mmCIF file of C-alpha atoms in Angstrom:
data_model
loop_
_atom_site.group_PDB
_atom_site.id
_atom_site.type_symbol
_atom_site.label_atom_id
_atom_site.label_comp_id
_atom_site.label_asym_id
_atom_site.label_seq_id
_atom_site.Cartn_x
_atom_site.Cartn_y
_atom_site.Cartn_z
ATOM 1 C CA UNK A 1 -89.640 159.576 -62.967
ATOM 2 C CA UNK A 2 -86.129 160.916 -62.364
ATOM 3 C CA UNK A 3 -85.566 164.491 -61.201
ATOM 4 C CA UNK A 4 -83.743 165.202 -64.448
ATOM 5 C CA UNK A 5 -86.666 163.948 -66.511
ATOM 6 C CA UNK A 6 -89.124 165.905 -64.338
ATOM 7 C CA UNK A 7 -87.125 169.098 -64.901
ATOM 8 C CA UNK A 8 -87.058 168.364 -68.635
ATOM 9 C CA UNK A 9 -90.827 167.868 -68.633
ATOM 10 C CA UNK A 10 -91.308 171.200 -66.834
ATOM 11 C CA UNK A 11 -89.091 173.001 -69.356
ATOM 12 C CA UNK A 12 -90.884 171.368 -72.278
ATOM 13 C CA UNK A 13 -94.226 172.338 -70.756
ATOM 14 C CA UNK A 14 -93.030 175.931 -70.440
ATOM 15 C CA UNK A 15 -91.817 175.944 -74.038
ATOM 16 C CA UNK A 16 -95.015 174.372 -75.387
ATOM 17 C CA UNK A 17 -96.814 177.712 -75.242
ATOM 18 C CA UNK A 18 -96.054 179.884 -78.320
ATOM 19 C CA UNK A 19 -96.321 183.102 -76.303
ATOM 20 C CA UNK A 20 -93.824 181.895 -73.693
ATOM 21 C CA UNK A 21 -91.498 180.675 -76.427
ATOM 22 C CA UNK A 22 -91.684 184.069 -78.181
ATOM 23 C CA UNK A 23 -91.040 185.906 -74.901
ATOM 24 C CA UNK A 24 -88.045 183.678 -74.105
ATOM 25 C CA UNK A 25 -86.666 184.207 -77.629
ATOM 26 C CA UNK A 26 -87.114 187.994 -77.370
ATOM 27 C CA UNK A 27 -85.374 188.134 -73.998
ATOM 28 C CA UNK A 28 -82.548 185.857 -75.215
ATOM 29 C CA UNK A 29 -82.125 188.068 -78.293
ATOM 30 C CA UNK A 30 -81.921 191.227 -76.168
ATOM 31 C CA UNK A 31 -79.483 189.533 -73.792
ATOM 32 C CA UNK A 32 -77.285 188.554 -76.728
ATOM 33 C CA UNK A 33 -77.311 192.123 -78.073
ATOM 34 C CA UNK A 34 -76.692 193.392 -74.511
ATOM 35 C CA UNK A 35 -79.849 195.464 -74.818
ATOM 36 C CA UNK A 36 -81.977 196.071 -71.728
ATOM 37 C CA UNK A 37 -85.095 193.954 -71.379
ATOM 38 C CA UNK A 38 -88.181 196.102 -70.956
ATOM 39 C CA UNK A 39 -91.179 193.826 -70.521
ATOM 40 C CA UNK A 40 -93.576 196.383 -72.005
ATOM 41 C CA UNK A 41 -91.549 196.427 -75.225
ATOM 42 C CA UNK A 42 -91.779 192.691 -75.960
ATOM 43 C CA UNK A 43 -94.898 193.115 -78.088
ATOM 44 C CA UNK A 44 -97.396 191.473 -75.736
ATOM 45 C CA UNK A 45 -99.912 192.700 -73.177
ATOM 46 C CA UNK A 46 -97.968 193.484 -69.998
ATOM 47 C CA UNK A 47 -100.195 191.239 -67.827
ATOM 48 C CA UNK A 48 -99.603 188.313 -70.204
ATOM 49 C CA UNK A 49 -95.852 188.964 -70.219
ATOM 50 C CA UNK A 50 -95.726 189.110 -66.408
ATOM 51 C CA UNK A 51 -97.606 185.809 -66.068
ATOM 52 C CA UNK A 52 -95.555 184.023 -68.733
ATOM 53 C CA UNK A 53 -92.238 185.364 -67.412
ATOM 54 C CA UNK A 54 -93.214 183.830 -64.058
ATOM 55 C CA UNK A 55 -93.761 180.448 -65.675
ATOM 56 C CA UNK A 56 -90.468 180.646 -67.572
ATOM 57 C CA UNK A 57 -88.699 181.562 -64.335
ATOM 58 C CA UNK A 58 -90.297 178.603 -62.514
ATOM 59 C CA UNK A 59 -89.060 176.322 -65.313
ATOM 60 C CA UNK A 60 -85.507 177.623 -64.828
ATOM 61 C CA UNK A 61 -85.345 179.288 -68.253
ATOM 62 C CA UNK A 62 -85.316 182.873 -66.959
ATOM 63 C CA UNK A 63 -83.744 184.517 -63.958
ATOM 64 C CA UNK A 64 -83.560 188.074 -62.696
ATOM 65 C CA UNK A 65 -80.108 189.531 -62.101
ATOM 66 C CA UNK A 66 -79.738 193.126 -60.876
ATOM 67 C CA UNK A 67 -83.240 193.957 -62.054
ATOM 68 C CA UNK A 68 -82.793 192.497 -65.540
ATOM 69 C CA UNK A 69 -84.286 189.286 -66.908
ATOM 70 C CA UNK A 70 -81.671 186.883 -68.225
ATOM 71 C CA UNK A 71 -82.558 183.969 -70.478
ATOM 72 C CA UNK A 72 -80.800 180.789 -69.389
ATOM 73 C CA UNK A 73 -80.893 178.390 -72.315
ATOM 74 C CA UNK A 74 -78.424 175.959 -70.738
ATOM 75 C CA UNK A 75 -81.231 173.777 -69.321
ATOM 76 C CA UNK A 76 -82.198 173.002 -72.916
ATOM 77 C CA UNK A 77 -79.025 170.926 -73.341
ATOM 78 C CA UNK A 78 -79.880 169.004 -70.191
ATOM 79 C CA UNK A 79 -83.439 168.660 -71.445
ATOM 80 C CA UNK A 80 -82.241 167.009 -74.655
ATOM 81 C CA UNK A 81 -79.927 164.744 -72.653
ATOM 82 C CA UNK A 82 -82.769 163.733 -70.316
ATOM 83 C CA UNK A 83 -85.020 162.892 -73.256
ATOM 84 C CA UNK A 84 -82.265 160.820 -74.901
ATOM 85 C CA UNK A 85 -81.589 158.965 -71.652
ATOM 86 C CA UNK A 86 -85.283 158.049 -71.506
ATOM 87 C CA UNK A 87 -85.153 156.277 -74.885
ATOM 88 C CA UNK A 88 -85.443 152.509 -74.902
ATOM 89 C CA UNK A 89 -81.858 151.888 -76.041
ATOM 90 C CA UNK A 90 -80.308 154.371 -73.627
ATOM 91 C CA UNK A 91 -82.176 152.662 -70.776
ATOM 92 C CA UNK A 92 -81.020 149.234 -71.999
ATOM 93 C CA UNK A 93 -77.357 150.154 -72.540
ATOM 94 C CA UNK A 94 -75.428 151.255 -69.431
ATOM 95 C CA UNK A 95 -73.804 154.704 -69.702
ATOM 96 C CA UNK A 96 -70.293 153.226 -69.447
ATOM 97 C CA UNK A 97 -70.864 150.604 -72.165
ATOM 98 C CA UNK A 98 -68.808 150.892 -75.357
ATOM 99 C CA UNK A 99 -72.064 150.259 -77.249
ATOM 100 C CA UNK A 100 -73.028 153.871 -76.514
ATOM 101 C CA UNK A 101 -70.632 155.023 -79.250
ATOM 102 C CA UNK A 102 -72.998 153.556 -81.858
ATOM 103 C CA UNK A 103 -75.918 155.714 -80.693
ATOM 104 C CA UNK A 104 -76.806 159.224 -81.741
ATOM 105 C CA UNK A 105 -79.632 160.835 -79.800
ATOM 106 C CA UNK A 106 -80.501 157.460 -78.271
ATOM 107 C CA UNK A 107 -80.828 155.658 -81.607
ATOM 108 C CA UNK A 108 -78.504 153.413 -83.605
ATOM 109 C CA UNK A 109 -76.581 155.520 -86.092
ATOM 110 C CA UNK A 110 -74.411 152.670 -87.413
ATOM 111 C CA UNK A 111 -74.121 149.016 -86.524
ATOM 112 C CA UNK A 112 -70.890 147.821 -84.915
ATOM 113 C CA UNK A 113 -68.335 146.074 -87.115
ATOM 114 C CA UNK A 114 -66.690 144.103 -84.297
ATOM 115 C CA UNK A 115 -68.510 140.742 -83.937
ATOM 116 C CA UNK A 116 -68.602 140.946 -80.122
ATOM 117 C CA UNK A 117 -70.138 144.439 -80.257
ATOM 118 C CA UNK A 118 -72.589 143.311 -82.938
ATOM 119 C CA UNK A 119 -73.698 140.384 -80.748
ATOM 120 C CA UNK A 120 -74.033 142.678 -77.744
ATOM 121 C CA UNK A 121 -76.087 145.175 -79.756
ATOM 122 C CA UNK A 122 -78.340 142.348 -80.979
ATOM 123 C CA UNK A 123 -78.834 141.255 -77.372
ATOM 124 C CA UNK A 124 -79.866 144.786 -76.453
ATOM 125 C CA UNK A 125 -82.257 144.933 -79.404
ATOM 126 C CA UNK A 126 -83.856 141.711 -78.159
ATOM 127 C CA UNK A 127 -84.706 143.455 -74.892
ATOM 128 C CA UNK A 128 -87.052 145.668 -76.914
ATOM 129 C CA UNK A 129 -89.044 142.635 -78.052
ATOM 130 C CA UNK A 130 -91.490 140.699 -75.881
ATOM 131 C CA UNK A 131 -90.212 137.136 -75.549
ATOM 132 C CA UNK A 132 -93.383 135.535 -74.237
ATOM 133 C CA UNK A 133 -95.175 135.144 -77.560
ATOM 134 C CA UNK A 134 -94.845 134.906 -81.313
ATOM 135 C CA UNK A 135 -94.702 138.306 -83.010
ATOM 136 C CA UNK A 136 -95.810 139.425 -86.440
ATOM 137 C CA UNK A 137 -93.358 141.233 -88.683
ATOM 138 C CA UNK A 138 -95.276 144.476 -88.109
ATOM 139 C CA UNK A 139 -94.979 144.050 -84.321
ATOM 140 C CA UNK A 140 -91.228 143.410 -84.572
ATOM 141 C CA UNK A 141 -90.900 146.501 -86.777
ATOM 142 C CA UNK A 142 -92.845 148.635 -84.293
ATOM 143 C CA UNK A 143 -90.568 147.589 -81.428
ATOM 144 C CA UNK A 144 -87.346 147.993 -83.424
ATOM 145 C CA UNK A 145 -88.415 151.433 -84.671
ATOM 146 C CA UNK A 146 -87.472 152.666 -81.179
ATOM 147 C CA UNK A 147 -83.872 151.741 -81.958
ATOM 148 C CA UNK A 148 -83.273 153.018 -85.479
ATOM 149 C CA UNK A 149 -84.670 153.848 -88.866
ATOM 150 C CA UNK A 150 -83.588 150.673 -90.698
ATOM 151 C CA UNK A 151 -86.017 148.281 -88.998
ATOM 152 C CA UNK A 152 -85.664 145.721 -91.781
ATOM 153 C CA UNK A 153 -81.887 145.703 -91.323
ATOM 154 C CA UNK A 154 -82.199 145.386 -87.551
ATOM 155 C CA UNK A 155 -84.751 142.582 -87.905
ATOM 156 C CA UNK A 156 -82.483 140.783 -90.389
ATOM 157 C CA UNK A 157 -79.540 141.193 -87.992
ATOM 158 C CA UNK A 158 -81.481 139.511 -85.187
ATOM 159 C CA UNK A 159 -82.466 136.625 -87.446
ATOM 160 C CA UNK A 160 -78.985 136.222 -88.981
ATOM 161 C CA UNK A 161 -77.313 136.150 -85.556
ATOM 162 C CA UNK A 162 -79.935 133.682 -84.271
ATOM 163 C CA UNK A 163 -81.371 135.989 -81.626
ATOM 164 C CA UNK A 164 -84.780 135.779 -83.270
ATOM 165 C CA UNK A 165 -86.260 132.800 -85.083
ATOM 166 C CA UNK A 166 -88.372 133.463 -88.150
ATOM 167 C CA UNK A 167 -91.214 130.974 -88.524
ATOM 168 C CA UNK A 168 -92.923 130.848 -91.882
ATOM 169 C CA UNK A 169 -93.329 134.019 -93.848
ATOM 170 C CA UNK A 170 -93.835 136.578 -91.102
ATOM 171 C CA UNK A 171 -93.793 135.155 -87.562
ATOM 172 C CA UNK A 172 -90.933 135.899 -85.199
ATOM 173 C CA UNK A 173 -89.909 134.472 -81.852
ATOM 174 C CA UNK A 174 -87.134 135.714 -79.545
ATOM 175 C CA UNK A 175 -84.491 133.129 -78.626
ATOM 176 C CA UNK A 176 -82.951 133.683 -75.189
ATOM 177 C CA UNK A 177 -79.236 134.621 -75.308
ATOM 178 C CA UNK A 178 -77.303 135.741 -72.245
ATOM 179 C CA UNK A 179 -74.811 138.329 -73.564
ATOM 180 C CA UNK A 180 -72.832 140.811 -71.475
ATOM 181 C CA UNK A 181 -73.542 144.266 -72.910
ATOM 182 C CA UNK A 182 -70.768 145.813 -70.792
ATOM 183 C CA UNK A 183 -68.002 144.275 -72.902
#
């Protein structure tokens, strides 16, 4: 696991507790209003607040500056980025590939219009499918659901561009196609 993904997991773990989330929100609100943060005034038992503030600090979401707790919500943007980069398509498409412009939050927002980009995207979609066996339509749908909401459209694209062969009514087989996804 990458350091970025590990940090994201730690932040998500810290935010998974409703008390910690409420404490972080209260501190962020007071910071925004430029009001002093008094731990005893956050509406929780002081021992609970002290323990949870420690966990939020360890996760990089709080820091103490000149005796005041400061909420640092900037790691949340990095957290979202780390989660997106862990998606199947983001792992399959290099960061410098022009195919990235068709993704929103690691999923296909719109299919490319340019034939070369469409072929390259189909090749990437094929990497989500096991190519060592025949797949049912439901299995193909499950794999393509990682890429976008219109699984039927994505499945049809792969068949129409001859990346996947449809056998009978609902059996699918990946056809090997070497395509450069960097173009």
